[in-house]
Amino acid sequence: MSIIERILFPSVKINKTLLTQKLQNKTILITGGSFGIGEQLCHQLSEIDCHLILVARTTEKLQQIQQELLNKPATIYIFSANLSDEFQLDQLIIYLQNYSIDIVINNAGKSICRPIMKSLDRYHDFQRTMQLNYFAPVKLCLALIPQLQKNKGHFINIAAVNVLLAPTAYWAAYQASKAAFDQWLRCAQAELLINDIKVSTAYLPLVKTRMIEPTAVYRHAPTMSRQQAADHICQLMIDQKEYYKLWWALLGQLSSVLFATPWLKLMQLYLKKKKS
Ligand SMILES: NC(=O)c1ccc[n+]([C@@H]2O[C@H](COP(=O)([O-])OP(=O)(O)OC[C@H]3O[C@@H](n4cnc5c(N)ncnc54)[C@H](OP(=O)(O)O)[C@@H]3O)[C@@H](O)[C@H]2O)c1
């Protein structure tokens, strides 16, 4: 880990005793549990005597994780589903009625980085990101509210820090869909809280997972590790704070309001230079 990464992305030290106390015998749903942050989180939580339900499309990967963690204290259940597919999402919701869920980690996500001028015949990009990053968690949350209410449960959303910052060219599909669910959850938050459901959001920066691999400019950019990201999510499970944000996110938020116009001009200069 470089010095810049240490400064930009400070780690959190998890109190394992507290985490165990919080999660013992709890049932935790992790969407997107097959790779990246979700997979890492599953490995970390497998040390605790709890029930983990992992959902993702890649059945073999889910089975592999279940097999690897067979001798760990946690019990792992897997359910393969494409959450962008309304029928499969409904099947998952039916399956989840067999459980009594305490914590939902809304982590499954899809990112797309593509210029608008290369998206003219790609309306489906916008539909797909909205389907997975917005409509699926809305439907899942609505379906699980009764269980979470009964258990005084916790809904944790894995958002991106970008939704708090100035919009960026090429990221319209991803950022709009992540911002949509963030806004939905913030609107619902007060209602969920008075119904005994805690809500937390992890505004993560760039995390070293396969999600960022296709984006060339990110190859040498500072990133948070998967373990750090999973630790911050664990910390949210312990303290149940409203959100996890990096120390510089507030500066970014302020700048994105104060310097919105210069930022837009800067992006145009960059795009023109790239085009010429
Ligand atoms: N990496 C970053 O820089 C970064 C930064 C901020 C926020 N985030 C957020 O963190 C979350 C996890 O991302 P990651 O970086 O861990 O990415 P990842 O390694 O690509 O993992 C994404 C997970 O979502 C699952 N998934 C994708 N499409 C799905 C679908 N249609 N139905 C069901 N599951 C699906 C994937 O499993 P299958 O492919 O097996 O379905 C995988 O388990 C996302 O919500 C992302 O927006 C990531």
Short mmCIF file of N, CA, C and O in Angstrom, two decimals, residues 27 51-53 76-79 92 94-102 144 147 150-151:
data_model
loop_
_atom_site.label_atom_id
_atom_site.label_comp_id
_atom_site.label_asym_id
_atom_site.label_seq_id
_atom_site.Cartn_x
_atom_site.Cartn_y
_atom_site.Cartn_z
N THR A 27 -28.71 -13.50 10.76
CA THR A 27 -28.78 -13.91 9.36
C THR A 27 -28.52 -12.69 8.49
O THR A 27 -29.21 -11.67 8.60
N HIS A 51 -25.32 -16.73 10.01
CA HIS A 51 -25.82 -17.33 8.76
C HIS A 51 -25.62 -16.31 7.64
O HIS A 51 -26.13 -15.20 7.74
N LEU A 52 -24.89 -16.73 6.60
CA LEU A 52 -24.64 -15.81 5.49
C LEU A 52 -25.38 -16.32 4.25
O LEU A 52 -25.20 -17.48 3.86
N ILE A 53 -26.18 -15.46 3.66
CA ILE A 53 -26.85 -15.84 2.40
C ILE A 53 -26.20 -15.03 1.29
O ILE A 53 -26.28 -13.80 1.27
N ILE A 76 -23.05 -21.06 5.41
CA ILE A 76 -23.19 -20.30 4.16
C ILE A 76 -24.30 -20.90 3.32
O ILE A 76 -24.29 -22.09 3.01
N TYR A 77 -25.25 -20.07 2.93
CA TYR A 77 -26.30 -20.46 1.99
C TYR A 77 -26.07 -19.68 0.70
O TYR A 77 -25.64 -18.54 0.75
N ILE A 78 -26.33 -20.34 -0.42
CA ILE A 78 -26.11 -19.61 -1.68
C ILE A 78 -27.38 -19.64 -2.52
O ILE A 78 -28.17 -20.59 -2.46
N PHE A 79 -27.57 -18.60 -3.28
CA PHE A 79 -28.72 -18.53 -4.20
C PHE A 79 -28.25 -17.82 -5.46
O PHE A 79 -27.81 -16.68 -5.42
N LEU A 92 -35.89 -15.02 -5.81
CA LEU A 92 -35.04 -14.78 -4.64
C LEU A 92 -35.90 -14.30 -3.46
O LEU A 92 -35.74 -14.78 -2.33
N ILE A 94 -38.97 -14.88 -2.86
CA ILE A 94 -39.74 -16.03 -2.34
C ILE A 94 -38.82 -16.89 -1.46
O ILE A 94 -39.17 -17.27 -0.35
N TYR A 95 -37.61 -17.18 -1.97
CA TYR A 95 -36.64 -18.00 -1.22
C TYR A 95 -36.32 -17.37 0.14
O TYR A 95 -36.22 -18.06 1.15
N LEU A 96 -36.19 -16.04 0.16
CA LEU A 96 -35.79 -15.35 1.40
C LEU A 96 -36.89 -15.39 2.46
O LEU A 96 -36.62 -15.14 3.63
N GLN A 97 -38.11 -15.72 2.05
CA GLN A 97 -39.19 -15.82 3.04
C GLN A 97 -38.97 -17.02 3.98
O GLN A 97 -39.60 -17.13 5.02
N ASN A 98 -38.03 -17.93 3.61
CA ASN A 98 -37.71 -19.07 4.48
C ASN A 98 -36.79 -18.66 5.63
O ASN A 98 -36.48 -19.48 6.49
N TYR A 99 -36.28 -17.44 5.56
CA TYR A 99 -35.31 -17.00 6.57
C TYR A 99 -35.90 -15.86 7.40
O TYR A 99 -36.99 -15.38 7.12
N SER A 100 -35.13 -15.48 8.40
CA SER A 100 -35.53 -14.33 9.20
C SER A 100 -34.31 -13.39 9.18
O SER A 100 -33.39 -13.54 9.97
N ILE A 101 -34.32 -12.49 8.23
CA ILE A 101 -33.09 -11.72 7.95
C ILE A 101 -32.92 -10.55 8.91
O ILE A 101 -33.87 -9.81 9.20
N ASP A 102 -31.68 -10.43 9.40
CA ASP A 102 -31.35 -9.35 10.33
C ASP A 102 -30.63 -8.20 9.64
O ASP A 102 -30.80 -7.04 9.99
N LEU A 144 -38.22 -7.01 2.05
CA LEU A 144 -37.61 -7.46 3.32
C LEU A 144 -37.94 -6.56 4.51
O LEU A 144 -37.57 -6.89 5.63
N GLN A 147 -39.46 -8.39 7.58
CA GLN A 147 -38.48 -9.20 8.34
C GLN A 147 -37.53 -8.31 9.13
O GLN A 147 -37.22 -8.56 10.29
N LYS A 150 -39.30 -6.76 12.10
CA LYS A 150 -39.50 -7.74 13.19
C LYS A 150 -38.20 -7.96 13.98
O LYS A 150 -38.21 -8.08 15.20
N ASN A 151 -37.08 -7.97 13.25
CA ASN A 151 -35.78 -8.28 13.89
C ASN A 151 -35.02 -7.04 14.32
O ASN A 151 -33.85 -7.15 14.69
#
